[in-house]
Amino acid sequence: MGPGGLSHEIAYVLGQSGVSRTPADVFETVYLVFLILGTLVGLVVIAYMLSKAWRYRDDGERDETEDKKVVRPMLGHLPTGSGGGKKLFVSFGISAVIVLSLIVWTYSALLFVDDTPDEVREEAIEIDVVGEQFAWQYTYPNGHTTTTLRIPEGQPIRLNVTSSDVWHAYGINEFRVKTDAIPGQTTTAWFTADQTGEFEAVCYELCGSGHSAMRGDVVVMEQGEFQEWYANTTDGSTEESIDGSTGTDAETGPEASATADPATDTTTEADS
Ligand SMILES: [Cu+2]
């Protein structure tokens, strides 16, 4: 959660319109709400337990006759003390309402992530992702393929993920993206990168001996920089091959690679 994140979270919780939500916001809000509620419930339970332990402690002044006056609940009967079990029903009722509303709210929030909203679909760049032992390959709308994912900051990205061999799972931790890569099936995931920089796409499904090395670079560029880079990619051009030669882009960073790419493209094109 970045600066101003809390007001964003609260706006989302209150269902305010005009707040552009991303899956990362949804997951962070769900996490925050459950963390706060869990902490509150924990504090109440522990405080109640400690207060009762203190109140009924053995201080050596126990009155034996008091014990006999206590009405003990019987198996199969509702307790008659505290207003004939009213307290029990009220607390059960309130808990049920809270738990059910949490389920409905969480589920609807997750549906928002699963079903890409229409306005996101219109804006998004669609990129095909193929997992293969042991690398990720991306194909852009213009047919350009690469093993380094380059995306602009602030624009939704929609990934169509599949696998060409075994089960993998595609994920970028920072942007809260994770989806299975299954041979013969396509799963979609979307996200919006809220910061520029270099990140890592990792395989989250044990897929063979090279699983732990199944990592790819993710470079988030400024919009203008990305447009410049993308304009220089030609139809069907290949930037890096999947067999392990990753080129120099990861080391030189987005600025250097934006200018270096056309050269890389022509050399690899000649090879294939
Ligand atoms: Cu894998």
Short mmCIF file of C-alpha atoms and ligand atoms in Angstrom, two decimals:
data_model
loop_
_atom_site.label_atom_id
_atom_site.label_comp_id
_atom_site.label_asym_id
_atom_site.label_seq_id
_atom_site.Cartn_x
_atom_site.Cartn_y
_atom_site.Cartn_z
CA MET A 1 0.00 0.00 0.00
CA GLY A 2 1.65 3.20 -1.17
CA PRO A 3 1.25 6.78 0.05
CA GLY A 4 -2.41 7.76 0.25
CA GLY A 5 -3.18 4.06 0.17
CA LEU A 6 -5.38 4.05 3.24
CA SER A 7 -7.82 6.65 1.88
CA HIS A 8 -7.90 4.64 -1.34
CA GLU A 9 -8.67 1.49 0.66
CA ILE A 10 -11.40 3.21 2.64
CA ALA A 11 -12.93 4.65 -0.54
CA TYR A 12 -12.95 1.16 -1.98
CA VAL A 13 -14.45 -0.39 1.14
CA LEU A 14 -17.22 2.21 1.05
CA GLY A 15 -17.79 1.38 -2.61
CA GLN A 16 -17.16 4.90 -3.87
CA SER A 17 -17.31 5.22 -7.62
CA GLY A 18 -14.60 6.81 -9.70
CA VAL A 19 -11.82 5.01 -7.86
CA SER A 20 -9.83 3.03 -10.37
CA ARG A 21 -9.32 -0.34 -8.80
CA THR A 22 -6.70 -2.89 -9.70
CA PRO A 23 -6.45 -6.50 -8.50
CA ALA A 24 -3.58 -5.40 -6.24
CA ASP A 25 -5.93 -2.89 -4.54
CA VAL A 26 -8.58 -5.57 -4.11
CA PHE A 27 -6.18 -8.07 -2.54
CA GLU A 28 -4.67 -5.44 -0.27
CA THR A 29 -8.10 -4.23 0.85
CA VAL A 30 -9.31 -7.77 1.57
CA TYR A 31 -6.09 -8.40 3.48
CA LEU A 32 -6.40 -5.15 5.44
CA VAL A 33 -10.06 -5.70 6.38
CA PHE A 34 -9.39 -9.26 7.57
CA LEU A 35 -6.28 -8.14 9.45
CA ILE A 36 -8.21 -5.40 11.29
CA LEU A 37 -11.22 -7.63 12.06
CA GLY A 38 -8.98 -10.53 13.11
CA THR A 39 -7.00 -8.25 15.41
CA LEU A 40 -10.21 -6.82 16.95
CA VAL A 41 -11.71 -10.28 17.54
CA GLY A 42 -8.41 -11.48 19.00
CA LEU A 43 -8.20 -8.50 21.35
CA VAL A 44 -11.80 -8.94 22.55
CA VAL A 45 -11.39 -12.70 23.13
CA ILE A 46 -8.06 -12.36 24.94
CA ALA A 47 -9.29 -9.41 27.05
CA TYR A 48 -12.48 -11.31 27.98
CA MET A 49 -10.49 -14.43 28.87
CA LEU A 50 -8.00 -12.50 31.00
CA SER A 51 -10.75 -10.54 32.79
CA LYS A 52 -12.62 -13.75 33.66
CA ALA A 53 -9.40 -15.44 34.78
CA TRP A 54 -8.73 -12.48 37.05
CA ARG A 55 -12.29 -12.27 38.33
CA TYR A 56 -12.56 -15.95 39.22
CA ARG A 57 -9.01 -16.37 40.44
CA ASP A 58 -8.42 -18.37 43.60
CA ASP A 59 -7.70 -15.68 46.17
CA GLY A 60 -8.14 -18.04 49.12
CA GLU A 61 -11.49 -16.51 50.09
CA ARG A 62 -13.76 -18.90 48.26
CA ASP A 63 -17.24 -19.27 49.68
CA GLU A 64 -18.24 -22.95 49.43
CA THR A 65 -21.97 -22.17 49.76
CA GLU A 66 -21.83 -19.88 46.67
CA ASP A 67 -20.92 -22.90 44.55
CA LYS A 68 -24.13 -24.74 45.36
CA LYS A 69 -26.32 -21.82 44.26
CA VAL A 70 -24.92 -21.78 40.73
CA VAL A 71 -27.38 -23.03 38.09
CA ARG A 72 -25.38 -25.29 35.81
CA PRO A 73 -26.51 -25.88 32.21
CA MET A 74 -27.80 -29.38 31.41
CA LEU A 75 -26.98 -31.33 28.29
CA GLY A 76 -29.69 -30.75 25.69
CA HIS A 77 -31.11 -27.68 27.45
CA LEU A 78 -30.42 -24.08 26.61
CA PRO A 79 -28.90 -22.18 29.52
CA THR A 80 -31.55 -20.25 31.43
CA GLY A 81 -29.20 -17.66 32.89
CA SER A 82 -28.42 -14.35 31.16
CA GLY A 83 -31.98 -13.88 29.90
CA GLY A 84 -32.81 -17.39 28.72
CA GLY A 85 -30.05 -17.73 26.16
CA LYS A 86 -30.92 -14.41 24.53
CA LYS A 87 -27.31 -13.30 24.76
CA LEU A 88 -26.26 -16.50 23.02
CA PHE A 89 -28.72 -16.03 20.16
CA VAL A 90 -27.87 -12.36 19.73
CA SER A 91 -24.13 -13.06 19.59
CA PHE A 92 -24.66 -15.98 17.19
CA GLY A 93 -26.90 -13.79 15.05
CA ILE A 94 -24.44 -10.91 14.90
CA SER A 95 -21.54 -13.27 14.15
CA ALA A 96 -23.53 -14.93 11.35
CA VAL A 97 -24.38 -11.55 9.79
CA ILE A 98 -20.73 -10.43 9.96
CA VAL A 99 -19.35 -13.69 8.56
CA LEU A 100 -21.94 -13.90 5.76
CA SER A 101 -21.39 -10.27 4.72
CA LEU A 102 -17.64 -10.88 4.68
CA ILE A 103 -18.13 -13.90 2.42
CA VAL A 104 -20.38 -11.95 0.03
CA TRP A 105 -18.08 -8.92 -0.01
CA THR A 106 -14.88 -10.96 -0.49
CA TYR A 107 -16.46 -13.07 -3.20
CA SER A 108 -17.72 -10.04 -5.13
CA ALA A 109 -14.29 -8.41 -4.80
CA LEU A 110 -12.65 -11.54 -6.22
CA LEU A 111 -15.20 -11.69 -9.05
CA PHE A 112 -14.03 -8.20 -9.99
CA VAL A 113 -10.51 -9.59 -10.33
CA ASP A 114 -11.61 -12.71 -12.22
CA ASP A 115 -13.90 -10.97 -14.71
CA THR A 116 -11.86 -8.25 -16.33
CA PRO A 117 -14.11 -5.14 -16.24
CA ASP A 118 -15.18 -3.79 -19.65
CA GLU A 119 -13.38 -0.46 -19.23
CA VAL A 120 -10.20 -2.39 -18.42
CA ARG A 121 -10.64 -4.61 -21.49
CA GLU A 122 -10.89 -1.52 -23.72
CA GLU A 123 -7.74 0.08 -22.33
CA ALA A 124 -5.65 -3.02 -21.79
CA ILE A 125 -2.71 -4.30 -23.79
CA GLU A 126 -3.28 -8.01 -24.43
CA ILE A 127 -0.15 -10.10 -24.19
CA ASP A 128 0.04 -13.86 -24.71
CA VAL A 129 2.25 -15.71 -22.25
CA VAL A 130 3.53 -19.23 -22.86
CA GLY A 131 5.30 -21.17 -20.14
CA GLU A 132 7.85 -23.73 -21.18
CA GLN A 133 10.42 -25.68 -19.18
CA PHE A 134 11.99 -23.36 -18.03
CA ALA A 135 11.15 -19.89 -19.32
CA TRP A 136 8.31 -17.52 -20.14
CA GLN A 137 7.67 -16.25 -23.64
CA TYR A 138 5.52 -13.21 -24.43
CA THR A 139 3.77 -12.31 -27.67
CA TYR A 140 2.54 -8.74 -28.14
CA PRO A 141 -0.50 -7.76 -30.26
CA ASN A 142 1.82 -6.90 -33.18
CA GLY A 143 3.32 -10.40 -33.10
CA HIS A 144 6.56 -9.38 -31.42
CA THR A 145 7.87 -12.14 -29.14
CA THR A 146 10.29 -11.78 -26.25
CA THR A 147 11.27 -13.34 -22.94
CA THR A 148 11.40 -9.96 -21.17
CA LEU A 149 8.01 -8.46 -20.42
CA ARG A 150 8.04 -4.74 -21.14
CA ILE A 151 4.95 -2.83 -20.12
CA PRO A 152 3.93 0.79 -19.56
CA GLU A 153 3.18 2.16 -16.12
CA GLY A 154 -0.46 2.92 -15.34
CA GLN A 155 -2.04 1.02 -18.23
CA PRO A 156 -3.91 -2.23 -17.62
CA ILE A 157 -2.18 -5.34 -18.93
CA ARG A 158 -4.18 -8.44 -19.77
CA LEU A 159 -2.25 -11.68 -19.91
CA ASN A 160 -3.50 -14.78 -21.71
CA VAL A 161 -1.44 -17.51 -20.11
CA THR A 162 -0.89 -21.06 -21.29
CA SER A 163 1.82 -23.71 -21.31
CA SER A 164 3.44 -25.70 -24.06
CA ASP A 165 4.48 -28.65 -21.89
CA VAL A 166 3.62 -29.18 -18.21
CA TRP A 167 1.68 -27.22 -15.60
CA HIS A 168 3.28 -23.94 -14.58
CA ALA A 169 1.92 -20.93 -12.73
CA TYR A 170 2.71 -17.39 -13.79
CA GLY A 171 3.16 -14.72 -11.17
CA ILE A 172 4.58 -11.26 -10.56
CA ASN A 173 4.66 -10.72 -6.84
CA GLU A 174 4.73 -6.89 -6.75
CA PHE A 175 1.60 -6.55 -8.88
CA ARG A 176 -0.31 -9.38 -7.18
CA VAL A 177 -0.62 -11.35 -10.40
CA LYS A 178 -0.80 -15.10 -10.31
CA THR A 179 -2.49 -17.55 -12.64
CA ASP A 180 -2.02 -21.16 -13.70
CA ALA A 181 -0.36 -21.95 -17.01
CA ILE A 182 -2.03 -25.14 -18.21
CA PRO A 183 -1.28 -26.92 -21.50
CA GLY A 184 -4.27 -26.76 -23.86
CA GLN A 185 -6.02 -24.07 -21.81
CA THR A 186 -5.77 -20.32 -21.57
CA THR A 187 -6.18 -18.50 -18.29
CA THR A 188 -6.34 -14.73 -18.08
CA ALA A 189 -5.02 -12.35 -15.49
CA TRP A 190 -4.87 -8.58 -15.49
CA PHE A 191 -3.01 -5.97 -13.54
CA THR A 192 -1.82 -2.40 -13.67
CA ALA A 193 1.78 -1.60 -12.79
CA ASP A 194 1.79 1.41 -10.48
CA GLN A 195 5.53 2.01 -10.57
CA THR A 196 8.36 1.88 -13.06
CA GLY A 197 11.35 -0.35 -12.54
CA GLU A 198 12.54 -3.90 -12.93
CA PHE A 199 10.62 -6.80 -11.46
CA GLU A 200 10.56 -10.55 -11.81
CA ALA A 201 8.04 -13.01 -13.21
CA VAL A 202 8.34 -16.32 -11.40
CA CYS A 203 6.94 -19.82 -11.87
CA TYR A 204 4.80 -20.79 -8.88
CA GLU A 205 4.11 -24.42 -9.81
CA LEU A 206 6.79 -27.07 -9.36
CA CYS A 207 7.40 -28.02 -12.98
CA GLY A 208 10.71 -29.85 -13.14
CA SER A 209 14.38 -29.60 -12.30
CA GLY A 210 14.69 -26.03 -13.57
CA HIS A 211 11.60 -24.73 -11.77
CA SER A 212 13.47 -22.49 -9.34
CA ALA A 213 15.32 -20.87 -12.24
CA MET A 214 12.12 -20.24 -14.21
CA ARG A 215 12.27 -16.49 -13.80
CA GLY A 216 11.90 -13.72 -16.32
CA ASP A 217 12.50 -9.99 -16.25
CA VAL A 218 9.59 -7.60 -16.11
CA VAL A 219 10.42 -4.02 -17.06
CA VAL A 220 7.86 -1.32 -16.32
CA MET A 221 8.55 1.76 -18.42
CA GLU A 222 7.08 5.22 -18.57
CA GLN A 223 4.26 5.45 -21.11
CA GLY A 224 6.25 7.48 -23.68
CA GLU A 225 9.30 5.30 -23.34
CA PHE A 226 7.18 2.20 -23.82
CA GLN A 227 5.46 3.62 -26.92
CA GLU A 228 8.87 4.36 -28.41
CA TRP A 229 10.10 0.84 -27.69
CA TYR A 230 6.89 -0.76 -28.95
CA ALA A 231 6.93 1.26 -32.18
CA ASN A 232 10.39 -0.15 -32.87
CA THR A 233 9.26 -3.76 -32.59
CA THR A 234 8.26 -5.16 -35.93
CA ASP A 235 5.63 -7.75 -36.77
CA GLY A 236 6.64 -11.20 -35.69
CA SER A 237 10.11 -10.10 -34.62
CA THR A 238 11.86 -12.07 -31.92
CA GLU A 239 13.91 -10.31 -29.35
CA GLU A 240 15.37 -13.21 -27.45
CA SER A 241 15.08 -16.91 -27.99
CA ILE A 242 13.61 -19.10 -25.29
CA ASP A 243 16.58 -21.50 -25.21
CA GLY A 244 18.38 -19.45 -22.59
CA SER A 245 20.13 -16.68 -24.50
CA THR A 246 18.50 -13.77 -22.76
CA GLY A 247 20.29 -10.96 -24.53
CA THR A 248 21.57 -7.89 -22.73
CA ASP A 249 18.31 -6.14 -21.90
CA ALA A 250 18.07 -7.25 -18.30
CA GLU A 251 21.43 -5.74 -17.49
CA THR A 252 21.23 -2.54 -19.48
CA GLY A 253 17.80 -1.51 -18.23
CA PRO A 254 14.80 -0.05 -20.01
CA GLU A 255 16.41 3.12 -21.36
CA ALA A 256 19.35 1.42 -22.98
CA SER A 257 17.24 -1.44 -24.29
CA ALA A 258 14.70 0.91 -25.86
CA THR A 259 17.37 2.10 -28.25
CA ALA A 260 19.26 -1.19 -28.50
CA ASP A 261 16.25 -3.27 -29.45
CA PRO A 262 15.96 -2.56 -33.18
CA ALA A 263 19.52 -3.83 -33.62
CA THR A 264 18.82 -6.92 -31.53
CA ASP A 265 15.69 -7.56 -33.54
CA THR A 266 17.42 -7.57 -36.90
CA THR A 267 20.19 -9.90 -35.75
CA THR A 268 17.85 -12.47 -34.26
CA GLU A 269 15.54 -12.20 -37.22
CA ALA A 270 18.40 -13.07 -39.52
CA ASP A 271 19.20 -16.09 -37.36
CA SER A 272 15.76 -17.62 -37.43
CU CU B 1 7.36 -23.70 -14.37
#
